[in-house]
């Protein structure tokens, strides 16, 4: 057994579990819970979690992508000349698609989810209703909706990326 390959794959899967799992936790546990607690508390929790969450997801995503590239190029199928990774093989194509999927997931997470969450939780004006009562402003609903949609889009892409991982495991 190649222990370096083992270590690279082990770390790749560990960080992938954190990245994908963190995203599922936010979508299916954290966000629905935030909608059920008083808005002022939800805002405090949101403001406290977001910077740490953004950094953790950024690091996890970057490690997954880098180690996925190393794993494929280092131990994936060789080309006919034996000079390196066979990008044109089915495995090579699945691997390339995986990079695109992971970059899209990263961009949605860091760009749309991160930025929208910072706007939502950072703007005092959007949270006046939390103390004054009444309904949240239209912009609040728009930002919350964008967070939900982007989170779900990420999850769909994660599922497709995971399918690519299993395909490569079986040689495709
Ligand atoms: C997007 C999130 C990702 C997740 C959740 C993920 C998850 C996983 C998992 C669970 C495995 C183990 C599969 C198995 O042994 O059955 C794996 C393997 C692997 N991943 Fe990823 N991965 C992701 C992204 C990437 C990216 C971006 C690349 C590189 C382009 C990549 C390249 C690989 C390679 C080459 C393997 C080994 C496949 C094999 O030959 O058995 N992964 N990944």
mmCIF file of C-alpha atoms and ligand atoms in Angstrom:
data_model
loop_
_atom_site.group_PDB
_atom_site.id
_atom_site.type_symbol
_atom_site.label_atom_id
_atom_site.label_comp_id
_atom_site.label_asym_id
_atom_site.label_seq_id
_atom_site.Cartn_x
_atom_site.Cartn_y
_atom_site.Cartn_z
ATOM 1 C CA UNK A 1 0.000 0.000 0.000
ATOM 2 C CA UNK A 2 1.181 3.526 -0.828
ATOM 3 C CA UNK A 3 1.011 5.376 2.491
ATOM 4 C CA UNK A 4 1.329 8.822 0.922
ATOM 5 C CA UNK A 5 -1.686 8.117 -1.294
ATOM 6 C CA UNK A 6 -3.493 6.802 1.779
ATOM 7 C CA UNK A 7 -2.705 10.010 3.735
ATOM 8 C CA UNK A 8 -3.724 12.314 0.871
ATOM 9 C CA UNK A 9 -7.034 10.500 0.376
ATOM 10 C CA UNK A 10 -7.689 10.280 4.117
ATOM 11 C CA UNK A 11 -7.217 14.048 4.527
ATOM 12 C CA UNK A 12 -9.208 14.765 1.349
ATOM 13 C CA UNK A 13 -12.183 12.759 2.640
ATOM 14 C CA UNK A 14 -11.907 14.200 6.174
ATOM 15 C CA UNK A 15 -12.012 17.800 4.934
ATOM 16 C CA UNK A 16 -14.734 16.911 2.396
ATOM 17 C CA UNK A 17 -16.883 15.495 5.213
ATOM 18 C CA UNK A 18 -16.402 18.747 7.114
ATOM 19 C CA UNK A 19 -17.158 20.924 4.058
ATOM 20 C CA UNK A 20 -20.234 19.015 2.823
ATOM 21 C CA UNK A 21 -21.413 18.157 6.348
ATOM 22 C CA UNK A 22 -21.029 21.769 7.503
ATOM 23 C CA UNK A 23 -23.153 22.904 4.596
ATOM 24 C CA UNK A 24 -25.873 20.316 5.349
ATOM 25 C CA UNK A 25 -25.838 21.244 9.033
ATOM 26 C CA UNK A 26 -26.370 24.946 8.223
ATOM 27 C CA UNK A 27 -29.196 24.227 5.758
ATOM 28 C CA UNK A 28 -31.095 21.540 7.649
ATOM 29 C CA UNK A 29 -30.381 22.321 11.332
ATOM 30 C CA UNK A 30 -29.025 25.815 11.955
ATOM 31 C CA UNK A 31 -31.160 27.941 9.611
ATOM 32 C CA UNK A 32 -34.510 26.280 10.440
ATOM 33 C CA UNK A 33 -33.686 26.632 14.162
ATOM 34 C CA UNK A 34 -32.818 30.323 13.735
ATOM 35 C CA UNK A 35 -36.278 30.882 12.251
ATOM 36 C CA UNK A 36 -37.910 29.476 15.363
ATOM 37 C CA UNK A 37 -36.083 31.501 18.030
ATOM 38 C CA UNK A 38 -36.724 35.217 18.780
ATOM 39 C CA UNK A 39 -35.268 37.373 15.945
ATOM 40 C CA UNK A 40 -32.959 39.332 18.296
ATOM 41 C CA UNK A 41 -31.383 36.064 19.494
ATOM 42 C CA UNK A 42 -31.166 34.745 15.927
ATOM 43 C CA UNK A 43 -29.272 37.855 14.916
ATOM 44 C CA UNK A 44 -26.777 37.492 17.779
ATOM 45 C CA UNK A 45 -26.191 33.830 16.910
ATOM 46 C CA UNK A 46 -25.883 34.664 13.198
ATOM 47 C CA UNK A 47 -23.386 37.458 13.782
ATOM 48 C CA UNK A 48 -21.297 35.305 16.101
ATOM 49 C CA UNK A 49 -21.246 32.238 13.840
ATOM 50 C CA UNK A 50 -20.778 33.769 10.390
ATOM 51 C CA UNK A 51 -17.090 34.875 10.470
ATOM 52 C CA UNK A 52 -15.918 31.566 11.964
ATOM 53 C CA UNK A 53 -18.157 29.555 9.635
ATOM 54 C CA UNK A 54 -16.911 31.461 6.572
ATOM 55 C CA UNK A 55 -13.262 30.866 7.524
ATOM 56 C CA UNK A 56 -13.820 27.157 8.315
ATOM 57 C CA UNK A 57 -15.641 26.558 5.004
ATOM 58 C CA UNK A 58 -12.951 28.467 3.087
ATOM 59 C CA UNK A 59 -10.156 26.355 4.593
ATOM 60 C CA UNK A 60 -12.052 23.057 4.207
ATOM 61 C CA UNK A 61 -12.971 23.812 0.584
ATOM 62 C CA UNK A 62 -9.427 24.834 -0.347
ATOM 63 C CA UNK A 63 -7.910 21.702 1.251
ATOM 64 C CA UNK A 64 -10.456 19.420 -0.479
ATOM 65 C CA UNK A 65 -9.747 20.960 -3.887
ATOM 66 C CA UNK A 66 -5.943 20.953 -3.539
ATOM 67 C CA UNK A 67 -5.785 17.375 -2.209
ATOM 68 C CA UNK A 68 -8.310 16.203 -4.820
ATOM 69 C CA UNK A 69 -6.036 17.591 -7.551
ATOM 70 C CA UNK A 70 -2.961 15.989 -5.943
ATOM 71 C CA UNK A 71 -4.772 12.646 -5.515
ATOM 72 C CA UNK A 72 -5.896 12.550 -9.152
ATOM 73 C CA UNK A 73 -2.651 13.684 -10.780
ATOM 74 C CA UNK A 74 -0.478 11.673 -8.382
ATOM 75 C CA UNK A 75 -2.276 8.341 -8.383
ATOM 76 C CA UNK A 76 -4.918 8.514 -11.137
ATOM 77 C CA UNK A 77 -4.617 6.596 -14.445
ATOM 78 C CA UNK A 78 -1.462 7.206 -16.543
ATOM 79 C CA UNK A 79 -1.604 8.143 -20.232
ATOM 80 C CA UNK A 80 -0.446 5.719 -22.936
ATOM 81 C CA UNK A 81 3.043 7.259 -23.071
ATOM 82 C CA UNK A 82 3.323 6.847 -19.310
ATOM 83 C CA UNK A 83 4.324 10.501 -18.924
ATOM 84 C CA UNK A 84 1.576 11.553 -16.533
ATOM 85 C CA UNK A 85 -2.102 11.697 -15.618
ATOM 86 C CA UNK A 86 -4.503 10.679 -18.389
ATOM 87 C CA UNK A 87 -6.748 13.750 -18.592
ATOM 88 C CA UNK A 88 -8.609 12.295 -21.610
ATOM 89 C CA UNK A 89 -9.701 9.088 -19.836
ATOM 90 C CA UNK A 90 -13.216 8.784 -18.400
ATOM 91 C CA UNK A 91 -11.596 9.108 -14.972
ATOM 92 C CA UNK A 92 -9.738 12.238 -16.121
ATOM 93 C CA UNK A 93 -12.970 13.801 -17.395
ATOM 94 C CA UNK A 94 -14.853 12.991 -14.170
ATOM 95 C CA UNK A 95 -11.927 14.458 -12.230
ATOM 96 C CA UNK A 96 -11.995 17.657 -14.331
ATOM 97 C CA UNK A 97 -15.756 18.000 -13.842
ATOM 98 C CA UNK A 98 -15.166 17.574 -10.085
ATOM 99 C CA UNK A 99 -12.787 20.536 -10.067
ATOM 100 C CA UNK A 100 -15.385 22.705 -11.814
ATOM 101 C CA UNK A 101 -18.119 21.574 -9.410
ATOM 102 C CA UNK A 102 -15.933 22.218 -6.361
ATOM 103 C CA UNK A 103 -14.929 25.670 -7.649
ATOM 104 C CA UNK A 104 -18.607 26.505 -8.209
ATOM 105 C CA UNK A 105 -19.468 25.294 -4.682
ATOM 106 C CA UNK A 106 -16.606 27.365 -3.267
ATOM 107 C CA UNK A 107 -17.644 30.478 -5.222
ATOM 108 C CA UNK A 108 -21.293 30.171 -4.171
ATOM 109 C CA UNK A 109 -20.286 29.628 -0.532
ATOM 110 C CA UNK A 110 -17.721 32.366 -0.261
ATOM 111 C CA UNK A 111 -19.294 34.789 -2.707
ATOM 112 C CA UNK A 112 -23.073 34.506 -2.401
ATOM 113 C CA UNK A 113 -23.694 32.785 0.967
ATOM 114 C CA UNK A 114 -20.884 34.577 2.827
ATOM 115 C CA UNK A 115 -21.605 38.013 1.406
ATOM 116 C CA UNK A 116 -25.390 37.708 1.800
ATOM 117 C CA UNK A 117 -25.026 36.539 5.417
ATOM 118 C CA UNK A 118 -22.713 39.482 6.194
ATOM 119 C CA UNK A 119 -25.292 41.891 4.707
ATOM 120 C CA UNK A 120 -28.201 40.233 6.504
ATOM 121 C CA UNK A 121 -26.641 40.027 9.957
ATOM 122 C CA UNK A 122 -24.540 43.191 9.743
ATOM 123 C CA UNK A 123 -27.257 45.733 8.865
ATOM 124 C CA UNK A 124 -28.957 47.151 11.997
ATOM 125 C CA UNK A 125 -31.773 48.630 9.899
ATOM 126 C CA UNK A 126 -32.928 45.179 8.797
ATOM 127 C CA UNK A 127 -33.399 44.067 12.403
ATOM 128 C CA UNK A 128 -35.428 46.975 13.843
ATOM 129 C CA UNK A 129 -38.504 44.724 13.767
ATOM 130 C CA UNK A 130 -36.784 42.376 16.236
ATOM 131 C CA UNK A 131 -37.266 44.901 19.050
ATOM 132 C CA UNK A 132 -40.087 47.078 17.670
ATOM 133 C CA UNK A 133 -42.240 44.127 16.591
ATOM 134 C CA UNK A 134 -44.029 43.676 13.277
ATOM 135 C CA UNK A 135 -42.892 42.025 10.081
ATOM 136 C CA UNK A 136 -39.321 42.057 8.728
ATOM 137 C CA UNK A 137 -38.676 44.481 5.827
ATOM 138 C CA UNK A 138 -38.816 43.261 2.229
ATOM 139 C CA UNK A 139 -34.996 43.412 1.917
ATOM 140 C CA UNK A 140 -34.685 41.094 4.915
ATOM 141 C CA UNK A 141 -36.936 38.529 3.216
ATOM 142 C CA UNK A 142 -35.014 38.919 -0.048
ATOM 143 C CA UNK A 143 -31.627 38.319 1.606
ATOM 144 C CA UNK A 144 -32.947 35.367 3.654
ATOM 145 C CA UNK A 145 -34.434 33.863 0.465
ATOM 146 C CA UNK A 146 -31.132 34.299 -1.391
ATOM 147 C CA UNK A 147 -29.302 32.542 1.463
ATOM 148 C CA UNK A 148 -31.706 29.605 1.264
ATOM 149 C CA UNK A 149 -31.497 29.299 -2.531
ATOM 150 C CA UNK A 150 -27.685 29.537 -2.593
ATOM 151 C CA UNK A 151 -27.410 26.994 0.231
ATOM 152 C CA UNK A 152 -29.632 24.538 -1.646
ATOM 153 C CA UNK A 153 -27.719 25.094 -4.916
ATOM 154 C CA UNK A 154 -24.504 24.247 -3.062
ATOM 155 C CA UNK A 155 -26.027 21.054 -1.708
ATOM 156 C CA UNK A 156 -27.173 19.925 -5.163
ATOM 157 C CA UNK A 157 -23.646 20.503 -6.526
ATOM 158 C CA UNK A 158 -22.167 18.655 -3.527
ATOM 159 C CA UNK A 159 -24.344 15.627 -4.298
ATOM 160 C CA UNK A 160 -23.193 15.646 -7.940
ATOM 161 C CA UNK A 161 -19.534 16.029 -6.812
ATOM 162 C CA UNK A 162 -19.878 13.126 -4.384
ATOM 163 C CA UNK A 163 -21.321 11.025 -7.226
ATOM 164 C CA UNK A 164 -18.209 11.900 -9.289
ATOM 165 C CA UNK A 165 -16.031 10.666 -6.381
ATOM 166 C CA UNK A 166 -17.791 7.320 -6.289
ATOM 167 C CA UNK A 167 -17.610 7.050 -10.101
ATOM 168 C CA UNK A 168 -13.823 7.551 -9.933
ATOM 169 C CA UNK A 169 -13.626 4.918 -7.198
ATOM 170 C CA UNK A 170 -15.090 2.488 -9.762
ATOM 171 C CA UNK A 171 -12.693 3.633 -12.483
ATOM 172 C CA UNK A 172 -14.947 6.106 -14.320
HETATM 173 C C1 LIG B 1 -16.675 18.812 -3.770
HETATM 174 C C2 LIG B 1 -16.569 18.093 -2.737
HETATM 175 C C3 LIG B 1 -15.875 16.759 -2.659
HETATM 176 C C4 LIG B 1 -16.264 15.742 -1.869
HETATM 177 C C5 LIG B 1 -17.482 15.733 -0.935
HETATM 178 C C6 LIG B 1 -15.324 14.655 -2.072
HETATM 179 C C7 LIG B 1 -15.372 13.435 -1.436
HETATM 180 C C8 LIG B 1 -14.604 12.339 -1.732
HETATM 181 C C9 LIG B 1 -14.753 11.030 -1.178
HETATM 182 C C10 LIG B 1 -15.792 10.641 -0.118
HETATM 183 C C11 LIG B 1 -13.829 10.214 -1.763
HETATM 184 C C12 LIG B 1 -13.614 8.727 -1.475
HETATM 185 C C13 LIG B 1 -14.376 7.934 -2.550
HETATM 186 C C14 LIG B 1 -14.182 6.433 -2.423
HETATM 187 O O1 LIG B 1 -13.071 5.996 -2.131
HETATM 188 O O2 LIG B 1 -15.153 5.698 -2.627
HETATM 189 C C15 LIG B 1 -13.084 11.014 -2.691
HETATM 190 C C16 LIG B 1 -12.083 10.540 -3.489
HETATM 191 C C17 LIG B 1 -11.440 11.267 -4.442
HETATM 192 N N1 LIG B 1 -11.619 12.622 -4.722
HETATM 193 FE FE1 LIG B 1 -12.963 13.834 -3.849
HETATM 194 N N2 LIG B 1 -14.386 15.043 -3.002
HETATM 195 C C18 LIG B 1 -14.687 16.327 -3.391
HETATM 196 C C19 LIG B 1 -14.009 17.091 -4.314
HETATM 197 C C20 LIG B 1 -12.963 16.639 -5.093
HETATM 198 C C21 LIG B 1 -12.247 17.408 -6.089
HETATM 199 C C22 LIG B 1 -12.528 18.876 -6.420
HETATM 200 C C23 LIG B 1 -11.314 16.602 -6.633
HETATM 201 C C24 LIG B 1 -10.306 16.915 -7.686
HETATM 202 C C25 LIG B 1 -10.541 17.332 -8.799
HETATM 203 C C26 LIG B 1 -11.434 15.306 -6.031
HETATM 204 C C27 LIG B 1 -10.678 14.199 -6.347
HETATM 205 C C28 LIG B 1 -10.790 12.947 -5.771
HETATM 206 C C29 LIG B 1 -10.046 11.768 -6.211
HETATM 207 C C30 LIG B 1 -9.050 11.721 -7.352
HETATM 208 C C31 LIG B 1 -10.454 10.719 -5.371
HETATM 209 C C32 LIG B 1 -9.986 9.269 -5.451
HETATM 210 C C33 LIG B 1 -10.912 8.505 -6.413
HETATM 211 C C34 LIG B 1 -10.407 7.088 -6.610
HETATM 212 O O3 LIG B 1 -9.587 6.907 -7.525
HETATM 213 O O4 LIG B 1 -10.828 6.176 -5.879
HETATM 214 N N3 LIG B 1 -12.437 15.369 -5.085
HETATM 215 N N4 LIG B 1 -13.568 12.310 -2.664
#
